[in-house]
């Protein structure tokens, strides 16, 4: 079906890393179902938090291609989606942006950290 994901468990915190649905299967609810099922399973196994890192290597948000230092949170507060970055998908699934690692994937290419309580 063209779906790939890996789950890492660290005590009460579970990481979804990564979630990829092939282009031709997107917008059919597959990713939404996988994330919802994972959240339920993690909660049933004692998980409290589910988190995901959503890289911005291709200038898909206003956080990419700029120097986020020293006012990282100011940039996060003003984030905009320029070209279909998945952070909005995760927001619809109840995740919030909890941080950013500037330059995680090279200068001006951050990793956006998102999490939700289960």
GROMACS .gro file of C-alpha atoms in nm:
model
  118
    1UNK     CA    1   0.000   0.000   0.000
    2UNK     CA    2   0.299   0.232   0.025
    3UNK     CA    3   0.293   0.316   0.396
    4UNK     CA    4   0.596   0.334   0.618
    5UNK     CA    5   0.636   0.428   0.981
    6UNK     CA    6   0.837   0.338   1.286
    7UNK     CA    7   0.747   0.376   1.653
    8UNK     CA    8   1.001   0.435   1.928
    9UNK     CA    9   0.902   0.410   2.294
   10UNK     CA   10   1.079   0.597   2.574
   11UNK     CA   11   0.886   0.521   2.892
   12UNK     CA   12   0.574   0.738   2.888
   13UNK     CA   13   0.670   0.912   2.565
   14UNK     CA   14   0.621   0.749   2.227
   15UNK     CA   15   0.776   0.880   1.906
   16UNK     CA   16   0.626   0.846   1.561
   17UNK     CA   17   0.924   0.846   1.324
   18UNK     CA   18   0.846   0.886   1.035
   19UNK     CA   19   0.501   0.860   0.885
   20UNK     CA   20   0.503   0.847   0.506
   21UNK     CA   21   0.209   0.768   0.282
   22UNK     CA   22   0.286   0.743  -0.088
   23UNK     CA   23   0.159   1.037  -0.288
   24UNK     CA   24  -0.107   0.842  -0.476
   25UNK     CA   25  -0.261   0.719  -0.149
   26UNK     CA   26  -0.268   1.054   0.034
   27UNK     CA   27  -0.587   1.238   0.133
   28UNK     CA   28  -0.773   0.909   0.180
   29UNK     CA   29  -0.757   0.901   0.562
   30UNK     CA   30  -0.477   0.645   0.577
   31UNK     CA   31  -0.233   0.864   0.770
   32UNK     CA   32  -0.510   0.987   0.999
   33UNK     CA   33  -0.611   0.627   1.077
   34UNK     CA   34  -0.252   0.520   1.142
   35UNK     CA   35  -0.185   0.809   1.380
   36UNK     CA   36  -0.517   0.757   1.561
   37UNK     CA   37  -0.453   0.384   1.599
   38UNK     CA   38  -0.099   0.445   1.722
   39UNK     CA   39  -0.222   0.700   1.976
   40UNK     CA   40  -0.481   0.454   2.107
   41UNK     CA   41  -0.228   0.169   2.128
   42UNK     CA   42   0.033   0.388   2.298
   43UNK     CA   43  -0.222   0.508   2.553
   44UNK     CA   44  -0.335   0.151   2.620
   45UNK     CA   45   0.028   0.060   2.690
   46UNK     CA   46   0.080   0.343   2.938
   47UNK     CA   47   0.193   0.615   2.702
   48UNK     CA   48   0.120   0.972   2.805
   49UNK     CA   49   0.272   1.168   2.516
   50UNK     CA   50   0.308   1.101   2.144
   51UNK     CA   51   0.560   1.318   1.958
   52UNK     CA   52   0.688   1.358   1.605
   53UNK     CA   53   0.962   1.558   1.436
   54UNK     CA   54   0.860   1.713   1.104
   55UNK     CA   55   1.166   1.825   0.910
   56UNK     CA   56   1.150   2.128   0.687
   57UNK     CA   57   1.429   2.061   0.441
   58UNK     CA   58   1.251   2.200   0.134
   59UNK     CA   59   1.143   2.549   0.242
   60UNK     CA   60   0.783   2.444   0.302
   61UNK     CA   61   0.732   2.675   0.601
   62UNK     CA   62   0.835   3.022   0.708
   63UNK     CA   63   1.079   2.858   0.954
   64UNK     CA   64   1.299   2.733   0.671
   65UNK     CA   65   1.566   2.931   0.492
   66UNK     CA   66   1.612   3.184   0.773
   67UNK     CA   67   1.820   3.222   1.087
   68UNK     CA   68   1.586   3.128   1.372
   69UNK     CA   69   1.831   3.247   1.639
   70UNK     CA   70   1.800   3.413   1.884
   71UNK     CA   71   1.419   3.446   1.878
   72UNK     CA   72   1.311   3.091   1.799
   73UNK     CA   73   0.973   3.117   1.974
   74UNK     CA   74   0.890   3.440   1.795
   75UNK     CA   75   0.935   3.261   1.462
   76UNK     CA   76   0.731   2.962   1.580
   77UNK     CA   77   0.444   3.191   1.681
   78UNK     CA   78   0.433   3.330   1.328
   79UNK     CA   79   0.477   3.003   1.136
   80UNK     CA   80   0.297   2.974   0.804
   81UNK     CA   81   0.268   2.678   0.571
   82UNK     CA   82   0.401   2.775   0.230
   83UNK     CA   83   0.389   2.445   0.038
   84UNK     CA   84   0.200   2.162   0.206
   85UNK     CA   85   0.427   2.091   0.504
   86UNK     CA   86   0.277   1.816   0.723
   87UNK     CA   87   0.275   2.018   1.045
   88UNK     CA   88  -0.083   2.122   0.970
   89UNK     CA   89  -0.185   1.756   0.930
   90UNK     CA   90  -0.048   1.687   1.277
   91UNK     CA   91  -0.222   1.996   1.419
   92UNK     CA   92  -0.552   1.857   1.289
   93UNK     CA   93  -0.466   1.535   1.473
   94UNK     CA   94  -0.433   1.727   1.802
   95UNK     CA   95  -0.057   1.785   1.803
   96UNK     CA   96   0.096   2.120   1.901
   97UNK     CA   97   0.433   2.262   1.809
   98UNK     CA   98   0.646   2.219   2.120
   99UNK     CA   99   0.979   2.328   1.980
  100UNK     CA  100   1.213   2.360   1.688
  101UNK     CA  101   1.570   2.248   1.632
  102UNK     CA  102   1.716   2.516   1.406
  103UNK     CA  103   1.960   2.390   1.143
  104UNK     CA  104   1.886   2.024   1.226
  105UNK     CA  105   1.913   1.929   0.860
  106UNK     CA  106   2.163   2.198   0.754
  107UNK     CA  107   2.172   2.575   0.780
  108UNK     CA  108   1.816   2.709   0.756
  109UNK     CA  109   1.659   2.362   0.758
  110UNK     CA  110   1.487   2.305   1.094
  111UNK     CA  111   1.313   2.012   1.252
  112UNK     CA  112   0.975   2.107   1.395
  113UNK     CA  113   0.888   1.911   1.710
  114UNK     CA  114   0.522   1.836   1.773
  115UNK     CA  115   0.352   1.647   2.054
  116UNK     CA  116   0.015   1.564   2.201
  117UNK     CA  117  -0.107   1.425   2.529
  118UNK     CA  118  -0.276   1.089   2.495
   0.00000   0.00000   0.00000
